Amino acid sequence: MDRYVTAGVDGSTESLAAAQWAAREALRRGVPLRLVHVWRWHPHPASSVPADSTERAAAEQVLSEAVSCVHAAHSRLRIDERLVSGAPVSALLSAAESSDLLILGSRGLGRVVGFVVGSVSQRVVAHCPCPVVLVRAGETVAAEHLPALHGISPDEVPGTPFRDVVLGLDTEHPCDELIEFAFVTAREYGASLRAVHAFRPSLSRVAEGEPLPGPELLAAQERAVIAALRPWCTKFPEVSVTETVCEERAAGALVHAAREASLVVVGRRTSTGHLGAVTHALLHHSACPVAVVPHA
């Protein structure tokens, strides 16, 4: 059975940006792209539905336009179209069951301010069985890459390096699914991986039982990061890895790192059914796409 990179589309500029990002990811992974549009019948159609059209016809038009937009940029990509009638959250979660990755759009507020994440996206991210990537409106190929020389767009210069992939690393719970996703993505991009671990000194000292002087505590945290990444560096020797260890809140450190990244990768515990504070902050403030990886 085919596996897919799946994107939800609804006719908005943010969903079209998500569809284009998903198309590039599908090509990198060598899998088909699935575009899903979910619609529901209403006794009083929305004002966006033309007076001479039915809701289903309008939904078909939304999906057709998204397919045409992606096909124009990626003519050789296999695209599977899915028009689904039902509740958006359950329909997207169902589509995700046969997907390697689910991509959703989010209204952007600029590269510094970040996202506006709707309730549907938040509920899908919180319950999705596969990794979910949130993509801002206006996200382009150029935003994924380091600046090209002389103002030339990166998509016109094959081989323009990707910006770093950023991994949010918790050394107390170094999750295999999360770390592997970050390494595999960095390898696909040909990018460096930057592992960011932020800690708060007071909490770390309580956890360890004995107070440590500042420099010793920082050194201990750095050793923990290196130990957590060592087996993955051995497994992925082609990926260049840098570590950033800092005394601050994790959300702030990752939002800052995302400003110069192609993708930031964080985790979500499947047992809780909700997003943690760090992930929630990133979904609202990251300047680049955010991948949320479910793990036990």
C-alpha positions as MATLAB code, in Angstrom:
seq = 'MDRYVTAGVDGSTESLAAAQWAAREALRRGVPLRLVHVWRWHPHPASSVPADSTERAAAEQVLSEAVSCVHAAHSRLRIDERLVSGAPVSALLSAAESSDLLILGSRGLGRVVGFVVGSVSQRVVAHCPCPVVLVRAGETVAAEHLPALHGISPDEVPGTPFRDVVLGLDTEHPCDELIEFAFVTAREYGASLRAVHAFRPSLSRVAEGEPLPGPELLAAQERAVIAALRPWCTKFPEVSVTETVCEERAAGALVHAAREASLVVVGRRTSTGHLGAVTHALLHHSACPVAVVPHA';
ca = [
       0.000    0.000    0.000;
       1.249    3.452   -0.918;
       2.344    5.825    1.796;
       1.764    9.525    1.249;
       2.743   12.994    2.237;
      -0.682   14.492    2.871;
      -1.727   18.134    2.903;
      -5.070   19.598    3.904;
      -6.312   22.346    1.566;
      -9.211   24.758    1.951;
      -8.595   27.386   -0.724;
      -6.721   29.765    1.587;
      -3.274   31.120    0.788;
      -1.860   29.328    3.813;
      -3.189   25.950    2.688;
      -1.730   26.496   -0.797;
       1.639   27.270    0.790;
       1.278   24.044    2.789;
       0.429   22.105   -0.385;
       3.533   23.417   -2.164;
       5.720   22.615    0.865;
       4.172   19.134    0.972;
       4.858   18.660   -2.736;
       8.550   19.419   -2.286;
       8.675   17.045    0.681;
       6.932   14.281   -1.283;
       9.494   14.630   -4.065;
      12.350   14.440   -1.550;
      10.837   11.299   -0.010;
       9.934    9.720   -3.347;
       6.262    9.207   -2.402;
       2.960   10.490   -3.843;
       1.270   13.633   -2.565;
      -2.277   13.422   -1.263;
      -4.352   16.616   -1.221;
      -7.413   16.477    1.027;
     -10.258   18.980    1.077;
     -12.977   18.501    3.693;
     -16.386   20.067    3.250;
     -19.690   19.915    5.114;
     -23.212   20.573    3.927;
     -24.894   23.546    5.568;
     -28.522   24.622    5.218;
     -27.259   28.176    4.696;
     -24.096   28.104    2.540;
     -21.242   30.465    3.301;
     -21.008   33.729    1.386;
     -17.919   32.358   -0.408;
     -20.112   29.796   -2.234;
     -21.319   31.323   -5.556;
     -25.083   31.764   -5.830;
     -25.249   29.573   -8.949;
     -23.213   26.728   -7.403;
     -23.733   23.961   -4.858;
     -21.521   23.492   -1.827;
     -20.114   20.277   -3.282;
     -19.331   21.968   -6.600;
     -17.573   24.779   -4.738;
     -15.573   22.195   -2.762;
     -14.602   20.402   -5.979;
     -13.389   23.720   -7.365;
     -11.229   24.373   -4.279;
      -9.563   20.978   -4.606;
      -9.134   21.298   -8.382;
      -7.435   24.676   -8.033;
      -5.037   23.322   -5.386;
      -4.141   20.356   -7.610;
      -3.571   22.637  -10.599;
      -1.386   24.961   -8.538;
       0.839   22.121   -7.345;
       0.926   20.407  -10.738;
       2.072   23.622  -12.411;
       5.153   23.673  -10.189;
       5.764   19.900  -10.020;
       4.435   18.306  -13.197;
       5.982   14.881  -12.550;
       4.636   14.467   -9.030;
       1.874   11.919   -8.564;
      -1.080   13.609   -6.836;
      -3.955   11.778   -5.176;
      -7.079   13.946   -4.784;
      -9.440   13.370   -1.872;
     -12.709   15.248   -1.479;
     -14.251   14.309    1.861;
     -17.593   15.266    3.365;
     -17.538   15.342    7.142;
     -15.925   16.863   10.184;
     -12.503   18.378    9.345;
     -10.613   17.031   12.359;
     -11.752   13.423   12.019;
     -11.306   13.472    8.222;
      -7.737   14.757    8.455;
      -6.845   12.290   11.212;
      -8.230    9.476    9.075;
      -6.128   10.580    6.095;
      -3.066   10.733    8.351;
      -3.336    7.024    9.168;
      -1.870    6.122    5.767;
       0.538    9.062    5.665;
       4.181    9.485    6.564;
       3.576   13.169    7.168;
       0.603   15.538    7.396;
       1.024   19.168    6.347;
      -1.330   21.954    7.416;
      -1.352   25.650    6.681;
      -1.437   28.409    9.233;
      -2.031   32.091    8.682;
       1.316   33.825    8.940;
       2.100   37.148   10.578;
       5.544   37.595    9.086;
       8.871   35.837    9.563;
       9.460   37.364   12.987;
       5.962   37.136   14.491;
       5.057   33.658   13.237;
       1.769   31.751   13.087;
      -1.883   32.008   13.880;
      -3.031   28.429   14.513;
      -6.729   27.610   14.261;
      -8.624   25.238   16.499;
      -8.837   22.538   13.803;
      -5.059   22.539   13.339;
      -4.419   22.425   17.068;
      -6.756   19.464   17.565;
      -5.249   17.596   14.613;
      -1.710   18.183   15.871;
      -2.692   17.004   19.354;
      -4.095   13.670   18.137;
      -2.394   12.882   14.821;
      -0.761    9.422   14.548;
       2.012   10.715   12.272;
       4.237   13.809   12.380;
       2.467   17.063   11.487;
       4.132   20.096    9.905;
       2.579   23.563   10.223;
       3.463   25.896    7.345;
       2.907   29.664    7.334;
       1.201   31.573    4.567;
       3.900   33.001    2.341;
       6.385   30.198    3.023;
       8.555   29.849   -0.095;
      11.480   27.854   -1.449;
      13.718   30.840   -0.725;
      12.787   30.772    2.977;
      14.104   27.212    3.297;
      17.539   28.062    1.943;
      20.458   30.237    2.863;
      20.546   33.503    0.884;
      21.841   33.095   -2.653;
      24.483   35.436   -4.028;
      23.599   38.565   -5.977;
      19.920   38.412   -5.027;
      19.217   35.347   -7.177;
      16.401   33.149   -5.899;
      17.592   29.795   -4.472;
      15.177   27.890   -6.730;
      17.168   29.261   -9.678;
      20.464   28.016   -8.255;
      20.500   24.229   -7.787;
      22.430   23.199   -4.714;
      21.830   26.344   -2.646;
      22.249   25.012    0.921;
      19.274   24.599    3.210;
      19.096   26.458    6.471;
      19.693   24.330    9.567;
      17.143   21.850   10.840;
      16.604   22.656   14.530;
      15.836   19.912   17.054;
      14.363   20.702   20.449;
      16.093   18.174   22.721;
      15.032   17.179   26.229;
      17.958   15.263   27.748;
      15.782   13.779   30.498;
      13.510   12.161   27.900;
      15.541   11.830   24.654;
      12.869   10.344   22.379;
      14.070    8.101   19.532;
      11.205    8.996   17.151;
      11.864   12.692   17.532;
      15.640   12.520   17.140;
      15.442   10.143   14.180;
      12.944   12.387   12.384;
      15.288   15.357   12.774;
      18.327   13.437   11.539;
      16.486   11.934    8.557;
      15.145   15.356    7.568;
      18.578   16.973    7.827;
      20.001   14.197    5.652;
      17.241   14.675    3.052;
      17.877   18.407    2.962;
      21.658   18.079    2.972;
      21.451   20.477    5.920;
      23.196   20.756    9.255;
      21.302   19.710   12.357;
      21.309   22.061   15.318;
      20.237   20.453   18.585;
      18.965   22.999   21.104;
      18.713   22.106   24.775;
      17.550   24.783   27.197;
      17.419   24.320   30.940;
      16.507   26.317   34.005;
      19.246   26.070   36.647;
      16.946   25.904   39.658;
      14.945   22.988   38.221;
      18.042   21.122   37.102;
      19.651   21.371   40.520;
      16.533   20.056   42.234;
      16.367   17.116   39.826;
      19.990   16.177   40.412;
      19.650   16.442   44.178;
      22.855   18.371   44.796;
      23.396   22.028   43.890;
      26.089   22.572   41.275;
      28.007   25.744   40.526;
      26.899   27.414   37.297;
      29.843   26.333   35.096;
      29.669   22.745   36.342;
      25.929   22.582   35.746;
      26.348   23.876   32.197;
      29.113   21.336   31.530;
      26.909   18.534   32.863;
      24.061   19.579   30.560;
      26.430   19.705   27.589;
      27.674   16.184   28.359;
      24.075   14.954   28.531;
      23.328   16.419   25.096;
      26.417   14.841   23.553;
      25.547   11.476   25.100;
      21.972   11.609   23.797;
      23.116   12.425   20.252;
      26.179   10.142   20.066;
      24.428    6.998   18.715;
      22.544    9.067   16.143;
      25.695   10.813   14.959;
      27.185    7.352   14.423;
      24.084    6.205   12.515;
      23.998    9.362   10.367;
      27.678   10.273    9.850;
      26.821   12.429    6.830;
      24.829   14.875    8.987;
      26.805   17.731   10.501;
      25.605   18.358   14.069;
      26.042   21.329   16.371;
      24.793   21.591   19.940;
      23.403   24.672   21.641;
      22.974   24.449   25.415;
      21.618   27.498   27.208;
      20.183   28.585   30.534;
      16.729   29.867   29.587;
      13.207   28.730   28.858;
      13.009   26.118   26.104;
      10.247   27.938   24.204;
      12.253   31.156   23.967;
      15.424   29.356   22.896;
      13.639   27.433   20.132;
      11.689   30.432   18.848;
      14.989   32.299   18.596;
      16.693   29.386   16.797;
      13.769   29.072   14.360;
      14.488   32.522   12.920;
      17.357   31.117   10.857;
      16.097   27.546   10.359;
      14.392   25.651    7.537;
      12.423   23.529   10.015;
      12.154   23.183   13.785;
      11.334   19.744   15.205;
       9.645   19.164   18.563;
       7.790   16.275   20.189;
       4.334   15.525   21.536;
       3.512   12.791   24.025;
       0.761   10.527   22.698;
      -0.393    9.688   26.216;
      -1.501   13.222   27.080;
      -3.771   14.116   24.163;
      -2.734   17.768   24.290;
       0.160   20.004   23.299;
       2.862   20.925   25.769;
       3.734   24.517   26.567;
       6.875   24.526   24.414;
       5.124   23.089   21.360;
       2.187   25.451   21.844;
       4.536   28.453   21.961;
       6.350   27.364   18.809;
       3.124   26.852   16.884;
       2.258   30.475   17.567;
       5.633   32.172   17.304;
       7.985   30.177   15.067;
       9.324   31.957   12.001;
       9.735   28.696   10.062;
       7.656   25.523    9.599;
       7.231   23.423   12.742;
       7.223   19.601   12.758;
       5.475   17.999   15.729;
       6.459   14.341   16.150;
       4.266   12.045   18.288;
       6.037    9.716   20.703;
       5.285    7.540   23.719;
];
